[in-house]
CSV table of C-alpha atoms in Angstrom, one decimal:
chain,number,residue,atom,x,y,z
A,70,MET,CA,28.0,-19.4,-19.7
A,71,GLN,CA,30.1,-17.3,-22.1
A,72,PHE,CA,31.2,-13.7,-21.8
A,73,ASN,CA,32.5,-11.4,-24.5
A,74,ARG,CA,35.3,-9.0,-23.8
A,75,ARG,CA,33.0,-6.3,-22.7
A,76,GLY,CA,31.3,-8.6,-20.2
A,77,VAL,CA,34.7,-9.6,-18.7
A,78,ALA,CA,35.8,-6.0,-18.5
A,79,PHE,CA,32.6,-5.0,-16.8
A,80,PHE,CA,32.8,-7.7,-14.1
A,81,SER,CA,36.5,-6.9,-13.6
A,82,LEU,CA,35.7,-3.2,-13.1
A,83,THR,CA,32.9,-4.0,-10.7
A,84,ALA,CA,35.1,-6.2,-8.6
A,85,LYS,CA,37.8,-3.4,-8.4
A,86,MET,CA,35.1,-0.8,-7.4
A,87,VAL,CA,33.8,-3.1,-4.6
A,88,LYS,CA,37.4,-3.7,-3.4
A,89,LEU,CA,38.1,0.1,-3.4
A,90,GLN,CA,34.9,0.9,-1.6
A,91,THR,CA,35.7,-1.8,1.0
A,92,SER,CA,39.2,-0.3,1.5
A,93,ARG,CA,37.8,3.2,1.9
A,94,ARG,CA,35.4,2.0,4.6
A,95,ALA,CA,38.2,0.3,6.4
A,96,ASN,CA,40.3,3.4,6.5
A,97,CYS,CA,37.6,6.0,7.3
A,98,MET,CA,37.7,7.8,10.6
A,99,HIS,CA,34.9,5.8,12.1
A,100,SER,CA,35.6,2.5,10.6
A,101,GLU,CA,34.7,0.6,13.8
A,102,VAL,CA,31.0,0.9,13.0
A,103,VAL,CA,29.6,0.4,9.5
A,104,SER,CA,26.3,2.4,9.1
A,105,GLY,CA,23.2,0.3,8.6
A,106,ALA,CA,24.6,-2.9,10.0
A,107,ASN,CA,23.1,-4.6,13.1
A,108,SER,CA,25.9,-7.0,13.8
A,109,THR,CA,26.6,-8.2,17.4
A,110,GLU,CA,30.0,-6.5,17.1
A,111,GLU,CA,28.5,-3.1,16.2
A,112,VAL,CA,25.8,-3.4,18.9
A,113,THR,CA,28.5,-4.3,21.5
A,114,GLY,CA,30.5,-1.2,20.4
A,115,LYS,CA,27.5,1.1,20.7
A,116,LEU,CA,26.6,-0.2,24.2
A,117,ARG,CA,30.3,0.0,25.3
A,118,GLU,CA,30.4,3.7,24.1
A,119,LEU,CA,27.1,4.5,25.9
A,120,ILE,CA,28.6,3.1,29.1
A,121,MET,CA,32.0,4.7,28.8
A,122,ASN,CA,30.6,8.2,28.0
A,123,GLY,CA,28.1,8.0,30.9
A,124,THR,CA,24.9,7.9,28.9
A,125,LEU,CA,24.2,4.6,30.6
A,126,VAL,CA,25.1,5.6,34.2
A,127,GLN,CA,26.7,3.4,36.8
A,128,GLY,CA,24.1,1.2,38.5
A,129,GLU,CA,21.5,1.6,35.8
A,130,ARG,CA,19.4,-1.4,35.1
A,131,LEU,CA,19.6,-2.7,31.5
A,132,THR,CA,17.0,-4.8,29.8
A,133,GLU,CA,17.2,-6.6,26.4
A,134,THR,CA,13.8,-5.1,25.4
A,135,GLY,CA,14.7,-1.5,26.4
A,136,LEU,CA,18.1,-1.6,24.8
A,137,ALA,CA,16.8,-3.2,21.6
A,138,ALA,CA,14.2,-0.4,21.3
A,139,ARG,CA,16.9,2.2,22.0
A,140,LEU,CA,19.2,0.9,19.3
A,141,ALA,CA,16.5,-0.2,16.9
A,142,VAL,CA,17.8,-3.8,16.7
A,143,SER,CA,16.5,-7.2,17.6
A,144,ARG,CA,17.1,-8.7,21.1
A,145,THR,CA,19.5,-11.3,19.9
A,146,PRO,CA,22.5,-9.0,19.3
A,147,ILE,CA,21.7,-7.2,22.5
A,148,ARG,CA,21.8,-10.5,24.5
A,149,LEU,CA,25.1,-11.5,23.0
A,150,ALA,CA,26.5,-7.9,23.5
A,151,LEU,CA,25.6,-7.9,27.1
A,152,ALA,CA,27.4,-11.2,27.6
A,153,THR,CA,30.5,-9.7,26.1
A,154,LEU,CA,30.3,-6.6,28.2
A,155,GLU,CA,29.9,-8.7,31.3
A,156,ARG,CA,33.2,-10.5,30.5
A,157,GLU,CA,34.7,-7.0,30.1
A,158,ASP,CA,33.4,-6.1,33.6
A,159,LEU,CA,31.4,-3.2,32.2
A,160,VAL,CA,28.1,-4.7,33.2
A,161,GLU,CA,27.0,-7.1,36.0
A,162,GLY,CA,24.4,-9.8,35.6
A,163,GLU,CA,21.7,-10.2,38.2
A,164,PRO,CA,19.8,-13.5,38.6
A,165,ASN,CA,16.4,-13.1,37.0
A,166,ARG,CA,16.8,-9.4,36.7
A,167,GLY,CA,19.0,-8.8,33.7
A,168,PHE,CA,22.0,-6.6,33.9
A,169,ARG,CA,23.2,-3.4,35.5
A,170,VAL,CA,26.0,-1.0,34.5
A,171,ARG,CA,28.9,-1.8,36.8
A,172,ARG,CA,29.7,0.7,39.6
A,173,PHE,CA,33.4,1.6,39.6
A,174,SER,CA,35.3,2.8,42.6
A,175,ILE,CA,38.3,5.1,42.4
A,176,GLU,CA,40.5,2.1,43.0
A,177,ASP,CA,38.8,0.1,40.3
A,178,MET,CA,39.5,2.9,37.8
A,179,ARG,CA,43.2,3.1,38.9
A,180,GLU,CA,43.7,-0.7,38.6
A,181,ILE,CA,42.1,-0.9,35.1
A,182,MET,CA,44.1,2.1,33.8
A,183,GLU,CA,47.3,0.6,35.1
A,184,VAL,CA,46.7,-2.7,33.3
A,185,ARG,CA,45.7,-0.9,30.2
A,186,ALA,CA,48.8,1.2,30.2
A,187,VAL,CA,51.0,-1.9,30.4
A,188,LEU,CA,49.2,-3.6,27.5
A,189,GLU,CA,49.4,-0.5,25.3
A,190,GLY,CA,53.0,0.1,26.1
A,191,MET,CA,53.8,-3.4,25.0
A,192,ALA,CA,51.9,-2.8,21.7
A,193,ALA,CA,53.9,0.3,21.0
A,194,ARG,CA,57.2,-1.5,21.7
A,195,LEU,CA,56.3,-4.3,19.4
A,196,LEU,CA,55.2,-2.0,16.6
A,197,ALA,CA,58.4,0.1,16.9
A,198,GLU,CA,60.6,-3.0,16.7
A,199,LYS,CA,58.6,-4.3,13.8
A,200,GLY,CA,58.7,-1.0,11.9
A,201,LEU,CA,56.0,1.3,10.7
A,202,GLU,CA,54.8,0.7,7.1
A,203,PRO,CA,53.8,3.7,5.1
A,204,GLU,CA,50.1,3.1,5.2
A,205,GLN,CA,50.3,2.6,9.0
A,206,ASP,CA,52.2,5.8,9.4
A,207,ALA,CA,49.6,7.6,7.3
A,208,THR,CA,46.8,6.3,9.5
A,209,LEU,CA,48.5,7.5,12.7
A,210,GLN,CA,49.2,10.9,11.1
A,211,ASP,CA,45.6,11.2,10.1
A,212,CYS,CA,44.6,10.7,13.8
A,213,LEU,CA,47.1,13.4,14.8
A,214,ASP,CA,45.8,15.8,12.2
A,215,GLY,CA,42.2,15.1,13.4
A,216,ILE,CA,43.0,15.9,17.0
A,217,ALA,CA,45.0,19.0,16.0
A,218,GLU,CA,41.9,20.3,14.2
A,219,LEU,CA,39.7,19.8,17.3
A,220,ILE,CA,42.3,21.6,19.5
A,221,ALA,CA,42.5,24.5,16.9
A,222,SER,CA,38.7,24.9,17.0
A,223,LYS,CA,38.9,25.8,20.7
A,224,ARG,CA,35.5,24.2,21.2
A,225,HIS,CA,34.7,22.7,24.6
A,226,ASP,CA,31.3,21.1,23.8
A,227,PRO,CA,30.4,17.5,24.4
A,228,GLU,CA,30.4,16.7,20.6
A,229,THR,CA,34.1,17.8,20.5
A,230,PHE,CA,35.0,15.4,23.3
A,231,ARG,CA,33.0,12.6,21.6
A,232,GLU,CA,34.8,13.2,18.3
A,233,PHE,CA,38.2,13.2,20.2
A,234,ALA,CA,37.2,9.9,21.8
A,235,ARG,CA,36.5,8.4,18.4
A,236,ILE,CA,39.8,9.5,17.0
A,237,ASN,CA,41.7,8.5,20.1
A,238,ASN,CA,40.1,5.1,19.9
A,239,ARG,CA,41.2,4.7,16.3
A,240,PHE,CA,44.8,5.8,17.3
A,241,HIS,CA,45.2,3.3,20.1
A,242,THR,CA,43.3,0.5,18.3
A,243,SER,CA,45.5,1.0,15.2
A,244,ILE,CA,48.7,0.7,17.2
A,245,ALA,CA,47.5,-2.5,18.8
A,246,THR,CA,46.5,-4.0,15.4
A,247,PHE,CA,49.7,-2.9,13.7
A,248,ALA,CA,51.7,-4.6,16.4
A,249,GLY,CA,50.6,-7.9,15.0
A,250,ASN,CA,50.2,-9.8,18.3
A,251,ALA,CA,46.8,-11.6,18.4
A,252,ALA,CA,47.1,-12.6,22.0
A,253,LEU,CA,47.8,-9.0,23.1
A,254,GLN,CA,44.8,-7.8,21.0
A,255,ARG,CA,42.5,-10.2,22.8
A,256,LEU,CA,43.7,-9.0,26.2
A,257,MET,CA,43.1,-5.4,25.2
A,258,VAL,CA,39.6,-6.2,24.0
A,259,ARG,CA,38.9,-7.7,27.4
A,260,ASN,CA,40.1,-4.4,28.9
A,261,PRO,CA,38.4,-1.7,26.8
A,262,PHE,CA,38.5,1.1,29.4
A,263,ARG,CA,40.0,4.3,28.2
A,264,SER,CA,39.8,7.7,29.7
A,265,ALA,CA,39.0,9.6,26.5
A,266,PRO,CA,35.2,9.1,26.6
A,267,LEU,CA,35.2,10.5,30.2
A,268,LEU,CA,36.6,13.9,29.3
A,269,HIS,CA,33.1,15.4,29.1
A,270,PHE,CA,32.8,14.8,32.9
A,271,LEU,CA,35.6,17.4,33.4
A,272,PRO,CA,34.9,21.2,33.4
A,273,ASN,CA,35.2,22.4,29.8
A,274,GLU,CA,38.5,24.1,30.1
A,275,GLU,CA,40.1,21.2,32.0
A,276,GLY,CA,38.7,18.8,29.4
A,277,HIS,CA,40.3,20.9,26.6
A,278,ASP,CA,43.6,20.9,28.5
A,279,ALA,CA,43.4,17.1,28.8
A,280,LEU,CA,42.9,17.0,25.0
A,281,ILE,CA,46.1,19.0,24.5
A,282,ASP,CA,48.1,16.8,26.9
A,283,ALA,CA,46.9,13.7,25.0
A,284,GLN,CA,47.9,15.2,21.7
A,285,ARG,CA,51.4,16.0,23.1
A,286,ASP,CA,51.8,12.3,24.2
A,287,HIS,CA,50.5,11.0,20.9
A,288,ILE,CA,53.0,13.0,18.9
A,289,ARG,CA,55.9,11.7,21.1
A,290,VAL,CA,54.7,8.1,20.7
A,291,VAL,CA,54.5,8.4,16.9
A,292,ASP,CA,57.9,9.9,16.8
A,293,ALA,CA,59.3,7.0,18.7
A,294,LEU,CA,57.5,4.5,16.4
A,295,ARG,CA,58.9,6.2,13.4
A,296,ARG,CA,62.4,6.0,14.8
A,297,GLY,CA,62.1,2.4,15.7
A,298,GLN,CA,62.7,3.1,19.4
A,299,GLY,CA,60.9,0.3,21.1
A,300,THR,CA,61.9,1.0,24.7
A,301,ARG,CA,61.1,4.7,24.3
A,302,ALA,CA,57.8,4.0,22.6
A,303,GLU,CA,56.8,1.6,25.4
A,304,PHE,CA,57.7,4.1,28.2
A,305,LEU,CA,55.9,7.0,26.5
A,306,MET,CA,52.7,4.9,25.9
A,307,ARG,CA,52.7,3.6,29.5
A,308,GLU,CA,53.2,7.2,30.8
A,309,HIS,CA,50.4,8.3,28.5
A,310,GLY,CA,48.1,5.6,29.8
A,311,LEU,CA,48.6,6.7,33.4
A,312,LEU,CA,48.1,10.4,32.7
A,313,PRO,CA,44.4,10.2,33.6
A,314,LEU,CA,45.2,9.1,37.1
A,315,GLN,CA,46.0,12.7,37.8
A,316,ARG,CA,42.3,13.5,37.3
A,317,VAL,CA,40.8,10.3,38.5
A,318,GLU,CA,39.3,11.7,41.7
A,319,GLN,CA,37.6,14.5,39.9
A,320,LEU,CA,36.4,12.2,37.1
A,321,PHE,CA,35.0,9.8,39.7
A,322,THR,CA,33.3,12.6,41.6
A,323,ASN,CA,31.6,14.0,38.5
A,324,ILE,CA,30.6,10.5,37.2
A,325,SER,CA,29.0,9.7,40.5
A,326,LYS,CA,27.2,13.1,40.5
A,327,ASN,CA,25.9,12.5,37.0
A,328,ALA,CA,24.5,9.1,38.1
A,329,ALA,CA,22.9,10.6,41.1
A,330,ASP,CA,21.3,13.4,39.0
A,331,ARG,CA,20.0,10.9,36.5
A,332,HIS,CA,18.5,8.8,39.3
A,333,MET,CA,16.7,11.9,40.8
A,334,ASP,CA,15.4,12.8,37.3
A,335,GLU,CA,14.0,9.4,36.8
A,336,ALA,CA,12.5,9.2,40.3
A,337,GLY,CA,10.8,12.6,39.7
């Protein structure tokens, strides 16, 4: 097959446009989920978010058919997603009865947060020692700007907390990815628990205060990364990861109440 110069130029331009669009999708605020896709990874992410934000309450029974209908996908990605979430200890399998959302005790939450803080501290140290590249710096700054806008809005509604959770996830995931340690990333995937999606379980004003506390910590961590201060970055990130422990009892109480209310509504 032969192409004239116009044909070559057309295909070259098309390739560049596809590459540009792909790059934009990778850098957008919600790049974790690509709209319209029904991949196992996307379905896993959606179910993980529903569990973490309390939409799927602790102890709730999960069926492949019900979840497939809820997310408008086939049962195959649901089945694979549930297997992944079981490895992450977010759901528990029951012989011949499918799965249930795992019930967490206060001690469970403490232990998970402590492990997560160590892993994220290590990621911050590795990135600081490696050095931030300009594009990486821009990504983290974009996250800081997004959270600053949410704080400035002074809104305390659930959508604000959901948006914060999405930006917060991007911030922490980006640092782990930029650190460049594949083994560390795998461990963090196995421990996806973060406190951000739980903020809507706090009274509105306290949730907003928690948002401000998180932003303060994020700014300090980014400053340490920019200065190449590995030890400081690790300490700040670990301290940031343990911050929710100050509110863990209230979070646990409100989560349990939410589950009880849902159970009563369903029974009624």
